[in-house]
Amino acid sequence: MGGAASGPVPERARRGVPRHVACVMDGNGRWAARRSLPRTSGHRAAETTVIDVIEAARSAGVKWLSLYAFSTENWQRPGAEIDFLMRLVRRVVRKHAPLLHARGIRCRFLGVTDPRIPPPLARDFADLTTLTAGNRGMTLTVAFDHGGRRDIVAAARSLIRSGVPAEAVDERCFAAHLPFPDTPDVDLVIRTSGEQRISNFMLWQVAYAELIFSPVLWPDFRAPHFLECLHTYQRRERRFGGVRPNENGERRP
């Protein structure tokens, strides 16, 4: 299936492993607060979870994993916390790049347009993207300085600049102007910490995603929690706006 597909949504095997899982990594601050620690301690503790979830997804057969690391709204946080996050993310990227490459994981970064991102960090993102570009295992997309609405606005501007007639614009055409248009629609969104919202994450791609809101704070989230989310997904029936054959007065053949 192509990125952000349009038209009729293809049938997918029930109880199968979701092709694309997206995680909203939430709860670092509350994890730290419950331990009377600074928020930065929660961000630092999240590193273990990130690697654990990546390994669990790859081992389970997930082909696309997207992690929401830093949103366009996160720039409103205190400057000291932002500076810490930038340094932390750079250290994590440099530390784990060899492992990700050895696992055959293709890495890329969704967003990364704000000039406030330190140039060394932007270079590390670019270097990891180049290093792993030829890998054919799972694709890991890290949403950093990302906003779903901004992506949609950017796609609309791209269409206008391209001179596409209004009558020619359909979902498939529009999706082709989004960042990374080869990204398939998200099958499953997992948000940790118990919060129940999307928070401007990949808005186009999550249109038909199943949503699971785990009460576990992200630094405590581990492979067994991730696998339980996959099992919950497998027990659901995805209809994409349709009905079961025995509903609405119809009978199963």
PDB file of C-alpha atoms in Angstrom:
ATOM      1  CA  MET A   1       0.000   0.000   0.000  1.00  0.00           C
ATOM      2  CA  GLY A   2       1.336   3.448  -0.881  1.00  0.00           C
ATOM      3  CA  GLY A   3       1.708   6.380   1.449  1.00  0.00           C
ATOM      4  CA  ALA A   4      -1.454   7.957   2.749  1.00  0.00           C
ATOM      5  CA  ALA A   5      -3.541   5.956   0.316  1.00  0.00           C
ATOM      6  CA  SER A   6      -6.676   7.370  -1.205  1.00  0.00           C
ATOM      7  CA  GLY A   7      -9.798   5.792  -2.589  1.00  0.00           C
ATOM      8  CA  PRO A   8     -11.168   2.488  -1.258  1.00  0.00           C
ATOM      9  CA  VAL A   9      -9.104   1.207   1.643  1.00  0.00           C
ATOM     10  CA  PRO A  10      -7.815  -2.290   0.837  1.00  0.00           C
ATOM     11  CA  GLU A  11      -8.926  -5.203   2.982  1.00  0.00           C
ATOM     12  CA  ARG A  12      -6.287  -6.387   5.410  1.00  0.00           C
ATOM     13  CA  ALA A  13      -6.061  -9.715   7.133  1.00  0.00           C
ATOM     14  CA  ARG A  14      -7.626  -9.600  10.552  1.00  0.00           C
ATOM     15  CA  ARG A  15      -5.423 -10.612  13.480  1.00  0.00           C
ATOM     16  CA  GLY A  16      -2.304  -9.755  11.493  1.00  0.00           C
ATOM     17  CA  VAL A  17       0.630  -7.711  12.757  1.00  0.00           C
ATOM     18  CA  PRO A  18       0.003  -4.014  12.035  1.00  0.00           C
ATOM     19  CA  ARG A  19       2.176  -2.811   9.190  1.00  0.00           C
ATOM     20  CA  HIS A  20       2.647   0.688  10.606  1.00  0.00           C
ATOM     21  CA  VAL A  21       2.630   1.516  14.323  1.00  0.00           C
ATOM     22  CA  ALA A  22       2.951   5.083  15.588  1.00  0.00           C
ATOM     23  CA  CYS A  23       3.755   5.913  19.213  1.00  0.00           C
ATOM     24  CA  VAL A  24       3.076   9.140  21.076  1.00  0.00           C
ATOM     25  CA  MET A  25       5.758   8.932  23.759  1.00  0.00           C
ATOM     26  CA  ASP A  26       4.027  10.670  26.655  1.00  0.00           C
ATOM     27  CA  GLY A  27       4.588  10.790  30.409  1.00  0.00           C
ATOM     28  CA  ASN A  28       8.263  11.619  30.920  1.00  0.00           C
ATOM     29  CA  GLY A  29       7.498  14.660  33.060  1.00  0.00           C
ATOM     30  CA  ARG A  30       4.966  12.869  35.249  1.00  0.00           C
ATOM     31  CA  TRP A  31       7.344   9.923  35.672  1.00  0.00           C
ATOM     32  CA  ALA A  32       9.947  12.321  37.031  1.00  0.00           C
ATOM     33  CA  ALA A  33       7.476  14.243  39.193  1.00  0.00           C
ATOM     34  CA  ARG A  34       6.290  11.069  40.914  1.00  0.00           C
ATOM     35  CA  ARG A  35       9.887  10.459  41.928  1.00  0.00           C
ATOM     36  CA  SER A  36      10.529  14.073  42.959  1.00  0.00           C
ATOM     37  CA  LEU A  37      13.039  14.362  40.123  1.00  0.00           C
ATOM     38  CA  PRO A  38      13.486  17.113  37.522  1.00  0.00           C
ATOM     39  CA  ARG A  39      11.670  16.667  34.216  1.00  0.00           C
ATOM     40  CA  THR A  40      15.011  16.107  32.518  1.00  0.00           C
ATOM     41  CA  SER A  41      15.367  12.848  34.456  1.00  0.00           C
ATOM     42  CA  GLY A  42      12.193  11.592  32.817  1.00  0.00           C
ATOM     43  CA  HIS A  43      13.528  12.406  29.361  1.00  0.00           C
ATOM     44  CA  ARG A  44      16.781  10.636  30.164  1.00  0.00           C
ATOM     45  CA  ALA A  45      14.932   7.547  31.416  1.00  0.00           C
ATOM     46  CA  ALA A  46      12.949   7.397  28.175  1.00  0.00           C
ATOM     47  CA  GLU A  47      16.009   6.305  26.178  1.00  0.00           C
ATOM     48  CA  THR A  48      15.729   2.706  27.381  1.00  0.00           C
ATOM     49  CA  THR A  49      12.073   2.567  26.366  1.00  0.00           C
ATOM     50  CA  VAL A  50      12.812   3.873  22.882  1.00  0.00           C
ATOM     51  CA  ILE A  51      15.360   1.145  22.185  1.00  0.00           C
ATOM     52  CA  ASP A  52      13.173  -1.540  23.777  1.00  0.00           C
ATOM     53  CA  VAL A  53      10.169  -0.580  21.643  1.00  0.00           C
ATOM     54  CA  ILE A  54      12.235  -0.424  18.454  1.00  0.00           C
ATOM     55  CA  GLU A  55      13.584  -3.928  19.098  1.00  0.00           C
ATOM     56  CA  ALA A  56      10.134  -5.264  20.030  1.00  0.00           C
ATOM     57  CA  ALA A  57       8.531  -3.817  16.906  1.00  0.00           C
ATOM     58  CA  ARG A  58      11.246  -5.186  14.636  1.00  0.00           C
ATOM     59  CA  SER A  59      11.094  -8.639  16.211  1.00  0.00           C
ATOM     60  CA  ALA A  60       7.283  -8.710  15.972  1.00  0.00           C
ATOM     61  CA  GLY A  61       7.387  -8.031  12.237  1.00  0.00           C
ATOM     62  CA  VAL A  62       6.237  -4.398  12.240  1.00  0.00           C
ATOM     63  CA  LYS A  63       7.537  -2.876   9.010  1.00  0.00           C
ATOM     64  CA  TRP A  64       7.059   0.820   9.827  1.00  0.00           C
ATOM     65  CA  LEU A  65       7.467   2.401  13.262  1.00  0.00           C
ATOM     66  CA  SER A  66       6.968   6.125  13.873  1.00  0.00           C
ATOM     67  CA  LEU A  67       7.892   7.806  17.151  1.00  0.00           C
ATOM     68  CA  TYR A  68       6.674  11.271  18.152  1.00  0.00           C
ATOM     69  CA  ALA A  69       9.748  12.789  19.792  1.00  0.00           C
ATOM     70  CA  PHE A  70       9.257  16.565  19.570  1.00  0.00           C
ATOM     71  CA  SER A  71       6.295  18.531  18.265  1.00  0.00           C
ATOM     72  CA  THR A  72       6.081  22.016  16.825  1.00  0.00           C
ATOM     73  CA  GLU A  73       4.230  22.958  20.033  1.00  0.00           C
ATOM     74  CA  ASN A  74       7.089  21.698  22.232  1.00  0.00           C
ATOM     75  CA  TRP A  75       9.058  24.833  21.364  1.00  0.00           C
ATOM     76  CA  GLN A  76       6.860  26.545  23.975  1.00  0.00           C
ATOM     77  CA  ARG A  77       8.605  24.639  26.781  1.00  0.00           C
ATOM     78  CA  PRO A  78      11.225  26.320  28.987  1.00  0.00           C
ATOM     79  CA  GLY A  79      14.469  27.040  27.158  1.00  0.00           C
ATOM     80  CA  ALA A  80      16.569  24.997  29.583  1.00  0.00           C
ATOM     81  CA  GLU A  81      14.426  21.911  28.982  1.00  0.00           C
ATOM     82  CA  ILE A  82      14.613  22.355  25.209  1.00  0.00           C
ATOM     83  CA  ASP A  83      18.394  22.713  25.346  1.00  0.00           C
ATOM     84  CA  PHE A  84      18.620  19.530  27.416  1.00  0.00           C
ATOM     85  CA  LEU A  85      16.406  17.657  24.965  1.00  0.00           C
ATOM     86  CA  MET A  86      18.508  18.722  22.005  1.00  0.00           C
ATOM     87  CA  ARG A  87      21.692  17.520  23.708  1.00  0.00           C
ATOM     88  CA  LEU A  88      20.043  14.297  24.843  1.00  0.00           C
ATOM     89  CA  VAL A  89      18.650  13.457  21.416  1.00  0.00           C
ATOM     90  CA  ARG A  90      22.023  14.082  19.821  1.00  0.00           C
ATOM     91  CA  ARG A  91      23.722  11.746  22.280  1.00  0.00           C
ATOM     92  CA  VAL A  92      21.092   9.043  21.744  1.00  0.00           C
ATOM     93  CA  VAL A  93      21.336   9.280  17.959  1.00  0.00           C
ATOM     94  CA  ARG A  94      25.113   9.047  17.950  1.00  0.00           C
ATOM     95  CA  LYS A  95      25.152   6.248  20.532  1.00  0.00           C
ATOM     96  CA  HIS A  96      22.619   3.987  18.828  1.00  0.00           C
ATOM     97  CA  ALA A  97      23.331   4.666  15.153  1.00  0.00           C
ATOM     98  CA  PRO A  98      25.599   1.581  14.803  1.00  0.00           C
ATOM     99  CA  LEU A  99      22.947  -0.676  16.379  1.00  0.00           C
ATOM    100  CA  LEU A 100      20.150   0.641  14.191  1.00  0.00           C
ATOM    101  CA  HIS A 101      22.271   0.180  11.097  1.00  0.00           C
ATOM    102  CA  ALA A 102      23.332  -3.329  12.121  1.00  0.00           C
ATOM    103  CA  ARG A 103      19.678  -4.274  12.587  1.00  0.00           C
ATOM    104  CA  GLY A 104      18.943  -3.221   9.006  1.00  0.00           C
ATOM    105  CA  ILE A 105      16.639  -0.419  10.130  1.00  0.00           C
ATOM    106  CA  ARG A 106      16.121   2.513   7.783  1.00  0.00           C
ATOM    107  CA  CYS A 107      15.951   5.748   9.784  1.00  0.00           C
ATOM    108  CA  ARG A 108      14.499   9.090   8.802  1.00  0.00           C
ATOM    109  CA  PHE A 109      13.271  12.219  10.504  1.00  0.00           C
ATOM    110  CA  LEU A 110       9.909  13.880   9.901  1.00  0.00           C
ATOM    111  CA  GLY A 111      10.028  17.643  10.396  1.00  0.00           C
ATOM    112  CA  VAL A 112      13.435  19.135  11.290  1.00  0.00           C
ATOM    113  CA  THR A 113      12.726  22.470   9.594  1.00  0.00           C
ATOM    114  CA  ASP A 114      12.935  24.958  12.476  1.00  0.00           C
ATOM    115  CA  PRO A 115      16.160  27.015  12.488  1.00  0.00           C
ATOM    116  CA  ARG A 116      16.279  26.673  16.271  1.00  0.00           C
ATOM    117  CA  ILE A 117      17.407  23.060  15.877  1.00  0.00           C
ATOM    118  CA  PRO A 118      21.166  23.068  16.574  1.00  0.00           C
ATOM    119  CA  PRO A 119      23.101  22.528  13.319  1.00  0.00           C
ATOM    120  CA  PRO A 120      25.166  19.655  14.821  1.00  0.00           C
ATOM    121  CA  LEU A 121      21.950  17.802  15.674  1.00  0.00           C
ATOM    122  CA  ALA A 122      20.520  18.403  12.206  1.00  0.00           C
ATOM    123  CA  ARG A 123      23.755  17.021  10.734  1.00  0.00           C
ATOM    124  CA  ASP A 124      23.508  13.929  12.934  1.00  0.00           C
ATOM    125  CA  PHE A 125      19.956  13.377  11.678  1.00  0.00           C
ATOM    126  CA  ALA A 126      21.132  13.710   8.094  1.00  0.00           C
ATOM    127  CA  ASP A 127      24.123  11.419   8.678  1.00  0.00           C
ATOM    128  CA  LEU A 128      21.954   8.668  10.190  1.00  0.00           C
ATOM    129  CA  THR A 129      19.473   9.001   7.341  1.00  0.00           C
ATOM    130  CA  THR A 130      22.275   8.613   4.794  1.00  0.00           C
ATOM    131  CA  LEU A 131      23.932   5.755   6.690  1.00  0.00           C
ATOM    132  CA  THR A 132      20.760   3.669   6.811  1.00  0.00           C
ATOM    133  CA  ALA A 133      19.165   4.703   3.502  1.00  0.00           C
ATOM    134  CA  GLY A 134      19.902   1.369   1.853  1.00  0.00           C
ATOM    135  CA  ASN A 135      18.543  -0.782   4.671  1.00  0.00           C
ATOM    136  CA  ARG A 136      15.538  -2.911   3.838  1.00  0.00           C
ATOM    137  CA  GLY A 137      14.360  -3.887   7.308  1.00  0.00           C
ATOM    138  CA  MET A 138      11.920  -1.889   9.369  1.00  0.00           C
ATOM    139  CA  THR A 139      11.596   1.825   8.625  1.00  0.00           C
ATOM    140  CA  LEU A 140      11.909   3.992  11.739  1.00  0.00           C
ATOM    141  CA  THR A 141      10.530   7.506  11.395  1.00  0.00           C
ATOM    142  CA  VAL A 142      11.287   9.917  14.215  1.00  0.00           C
ATOM    143  CA  ALA A 143       8.921  12.889  14.193  1.00  0.00           C
ATOM    144  CA  PHE A 144      11.030  15.776  15.443  1.00  0.00           C
ATOM    145  CA  ASP A 145       9.829  19.352  15.141  1.00  0.00           C
ATOM    146  CA  HIS A 146       6.744  17.806  13.576  1.00  0.00           C
ATOM    147  CA  GLY A 147       3.183  19.036  13.254  1.00  0.00           C
ATOM    148  CA  GLY A 148       0.472  17.252  11.293  1.00  0.00           C
ATOM    149  CA  ARG A 149      -1.350  20.460  10.385  1.00  0.00           C
ATOM    150  CA  ARG A 150       1.889  22.033   9.180  1.00  0.00           C
ATOM    151  CA  ASP A 151       2.498  19.059   6.891  1.00  0.00           C
ATOM    152  CA  ILE A 152      -0.981  19.401   5.392  1.00  0.00           C
ATOM    153  CA  VAL A 153      -0.514  23.141   4.833  1.00  0.00           C
ATOM    154  CA  ALA A 154       2.871  22.479   3.215  1.00  0.00           C
ATOM    155  CA  ALA A 155       1.304  19.902   0.894  1.00  0.00           C
ATOM    156  CA  ALA A 156      -1.395  22.401  -0.127  1.00  0.00           C
ATOM    157  CA  ARG A 157       1.239  25.029  -0.890  1.00  0.00           C
ATOM    158  CA  SER A 158       3.214  22.483  -2.916  1.00  0.00           C
ATOM    159  CA  LEU A 159       0.141  21.664  -4.981  1.00  0.00           C
ATOM    160  CA  ILE A 160      -0.479  25.344  -5.680  1.00  0.00           C
ATOM    161  CA  ARG A 161       3.144  25.952  -6.667  1.00  0.00           C
ATOM    162  CA  SER A 162       2.985  22.924  -8.953  1.00  0.00           C
ATOM    163  CA  GLY A 163       0.042  24.417 -10.790  1.00  0.00           C
ATOM    164  CA  VAL A 164      -2.188  21.385 -10.306  1.00  0.00           C
ATOM    165  CA  PRO A 165      -5.746  22.292 -11.395  1.00  0.00           C
ATOM    166  CA  ALA A 166      -8.285  22.178  -8.590  1.00  0.00           C
ATOM    167  CA  GLU A 167     -10.325  19.577 -10.458  1.00  0.00           C
ATOM    168  CA  ALA A 168      -7.289  17.282 -10.579  1.00  0.00           C
ATOM    169  CA  VAL A 169      -6.702  17.267  -6.826  1.00  0.00           C
ATOM    170  CA  ASP A 170      -7.802  14.064  -5.135  1.00  0.00           C
ATOM    171  CA  GLU A 171      -6.561  12.267  -2.046  1.00  0.00           C
ATOM    172  CA  ARG A 172      -3.845  10.373  -3.877  1.00  0.00           C
ATOM    173  CA  CYS A 173      -2.572  13.520  -5.574  1.00  0.00           C
ATOM    174  CA  PHE A 174      -2.607  15.439  -2.301  1.00  0.00           C
ATOM    175  CA  ALA A 175      -0.807  12.674  -0.405  1.00  0.00           C
ATOM    176  CA  ALA A 176       1.978  12.694  -2.985  1.00  0.00           C
ATOM    177  CA  HIS A 177       2.898  16.198  -1.795  1.00  0.00           C
ATOM    178  CA  LEU A 178       3.190  15.230   1.882  1.00  0.00           C
ATOM    179  CA  PRO A 179       6.617  14.573   3.429  1.00  0.00           C
ATOM    180  CA  PHE A 180       7.725  10.979   2.813  1.00  0.00           C
ATOM    181  CA  PRO A 181       4.772  10.121   0.561  1.00  0.00           C
ATOM    182  CA  ASP A 182       5.807   6.458   0.505  1.00  0.00           C
ATOM    183  CA  THR A 183       4.817   6.129   4.169  1.00  0.00           C
ATOM    184  CA  PRO A 184       1.803   3.827   4.497  1.00  0.00           C
ATOM    185  CA  ASP A 185      -1.222   4.827   6.526  1.00  0.00           C
ATOM    186  CA  VAL A 186      -0.855   4.201  10.250  1.00  0.00           C
ATOM    187  CA  ASP A 187      -2.634   1.041  11.405  1.00  0.00           C
ATOM    188  CA  LEU A 188      -2.166   1.485  15.147  1.00  0.00           C
ATOM    189  CA  VAL A 189      -1.505   4.531  17.321  1.00  0.00           C
ATOM    190  CA  ILE A 190      -0.240   3.884  20.847  1.00  0.00           C
ATOM    191  CA  ARG A 191      -0.205   6.760  23.294  1.00  0.00           C
ATOM    192  CA  THR A 192       1.253   6.193  26.738  1.00  0.00           C
ATOM    193  CA  SER A 193       0.454   7.897  30.090  1.00  0.00           C
ATOM    194  CA  GLY A 194      -3.328   7.605  29.770  1.00  0.00           C
ATOM    195  CA  GLU A 195      -3.863  10.815  27.808  1.00  0.00           C
ATOM    196  CA  GLN A 196      -6.410  10.351  25.021  1.00  0.00           C
ATOM    197  CA  ARG A 197      -5.638  12.666  22.134  1.00  0.00           C
ATOM    198  CA  ILE A 198      -3.612  12.712  18.906  1.00  0.00           C
ATOM    199  CA  SER A 199      -1.751  15.990  19.581  1.00  0.00           C
ATOM    200  CA  ASN A 200      -1.277  16.967  15.943  1.00  0.00           C
ATOM    201  CA  PHE A 201       0.618  13.746  15.080  1.00  0.00           C
ATOM    202  CA  MET A 202       0.615  12.569  11.460  1.00  0.00           C
ATOM    203  CA  LEU A 203      -2.965  13.740  11.033  1.00  0.00           C
ATOM    204  CA  TRP A 204      -3.341  12.591   7.431  1.00  0.00           C
ATOM    205  CA  GLN A 205      -1.814   9.164   8.009  1.00  0.00           C
ATOM    206  CA  VAL A 206      -3.802   8.253  11.157  1.00  0.00           C
ATOM    207  CA  ALA A 207      -7.235   8.759   9.562  1.00  0.00           C
ATOM    208  CA  TYR A 208      -8.232   5.094   9.942  1.00  0.00           C
ATOM    209  CA  ALA A 209      -5.812   4.002  12.660  1.00  0.00           C
ATOM    210  CA  GLU A 210      -6.859   1.983  15.671  1.00  0.00           C
ATOM    211  CA  LEU A 211      -6.111   3.895  18.878  1.00  0.00           C
ATOM    212  CA  ILE A 212      -4.792   2.410  22.114  1.00  0.00           C
ATOM    213  CA  PHE A 213      -4.235   4.601  25.165  1.00  0.00           C
ATOM    214  CA  SER A 214      -1.951   2.864  27.628  1.00  0.00           C
ATOM    215  CA  PRO A 215      -1.949   4.105  31.242  1.00  0.00           C
ATOM    216  CA  VAL A 216       1.768   3.265  31.528  1.00  0.00           C
ATOM    217  CA  LEU A 217       4.116   6.265  31.535  1.00  0.00           C
ATOM    218  CA  TRP A 218       6.596   6.157  28.659  1.00  0.00           C
ATOM    219  CA  PRO A 219       9.762   5.584  30.764  1.00  0.00           C
ATOM    220  CA  ASP A 220       8.063   2.479  32.268  1.00  0.00           C
ATOM    221  CA  PHE A 221       6.732   1.200  28.925  1.00  0.00           C
ATOM    222  CA  ARG A 222       8.543  -1.962  27.801  1.00  0.00           C
ATOM    223  CA  ALA A 223       8.391  -4.664  25.139  1.00  0.00           C
ATOM    224  CA  PRO A 224       5.636  -6.657  26.934  1.00  0.00           C
ATOM    225  CA  HIS A 225       3.418  -3.549  27.012  1.00  0.00           C
ATOM    226  CA  PHE A 226       4.061  -2.952  23.316  1.00  0.00           C
ATOM    227  CA  LEU A 227       3.266  -6.569  22.451  1.00  0.00           C
ATOM    228  CA  GLU A 228       0.054  -6.417  24.471  1.00  0.00           C
ATOM    229  CA  CYS A 229      -0.973  -3.398  22.378  1.00  0.00           C
ATOM    230  CA  LEU A 230      -0.322  -5.443  19.244  1.00  0.00           C
ATOM    231  CA  HIS A 231      -2.467  -8.276  20.640  1.00  0.00           C
ATOM    232  CA  THR A 232      -5.269  -5.833  21.412  1.00  0.00           C
ATOM    233  CA  TYR A 233      -5.068  -4.550  17.847  1.00  0.00           C
ATOM    234  CA  GLN A 234      -5.257  -8.110  16.518  1.00  0.00           C
ATOM    235  CA  ARG A 235      -8.486  -8.710  18.430  1.00  0.00           C
ATOM    236  CA  ARG A 236     -10.192  -5.752  16.796  1.00  0.00           C
ATOM    237  CA  GLU A 237     -12.152  -5.805  13.570  1.00  0.00           C
ATOM    238  CA  ARG A 238     -11.254  -2.975  11.211  1.00  0.00           C
ATOM    239  CA  ARG A 239     -14.138  -1.944   8.960  1.00  0.00           C
ATOM    240  CA  PHE A 240     -12.908   1.335   7.418  1.00  0.00           C
ATOM    241  CA  GLY A 241     -16.422   2.787   7.529  1.00  0.00           C
ATOM    242  CA  GLY A 242     -18.178  -0.389   6.393  1.00  0.00           C
ATOM    243  CA  VAL A 243     -20.392  -2.843   8.267  1.00  0.00           C
ATOM    244  CA  ARG A 244     -20.271  -6.537   8.938  1.00  0.00           C
ATOM    245  CA  PRO A 245     -22.098  -8.695   6.375  1.00  0.00           C
ATOM    246  CA  ASN A 246     -24.750  -9.640   8.951  1.00  0.00           C
ATOM    247  CA  GLU A 247     -25.503  -6.045   9.910  1.00  0.00           C
ATOM    248  CA  ASN A 248     -27.981  -3.612   8.375  1.00  0.00           C
ATOM    249  CA  GLY A 249     -30.383  -6.380   7.419  1.00  0.00           C
ATOM    250  CA  GLU A 250     -27.782  -8.354   5.463  1.00  0.00           C
ATOM    251  CA  ARG A 251     -26.845 -11.952   6.018  1.00  0.00           C
ATOM    252  CA  ARG A 252     -23.487 -13.586   5.777  1.00  0.00           C
ATOM    253  CA  PRO A 253     -23.179 -15.721   2.643  1.00  0.00           C
TER     254      PRO A 253
END
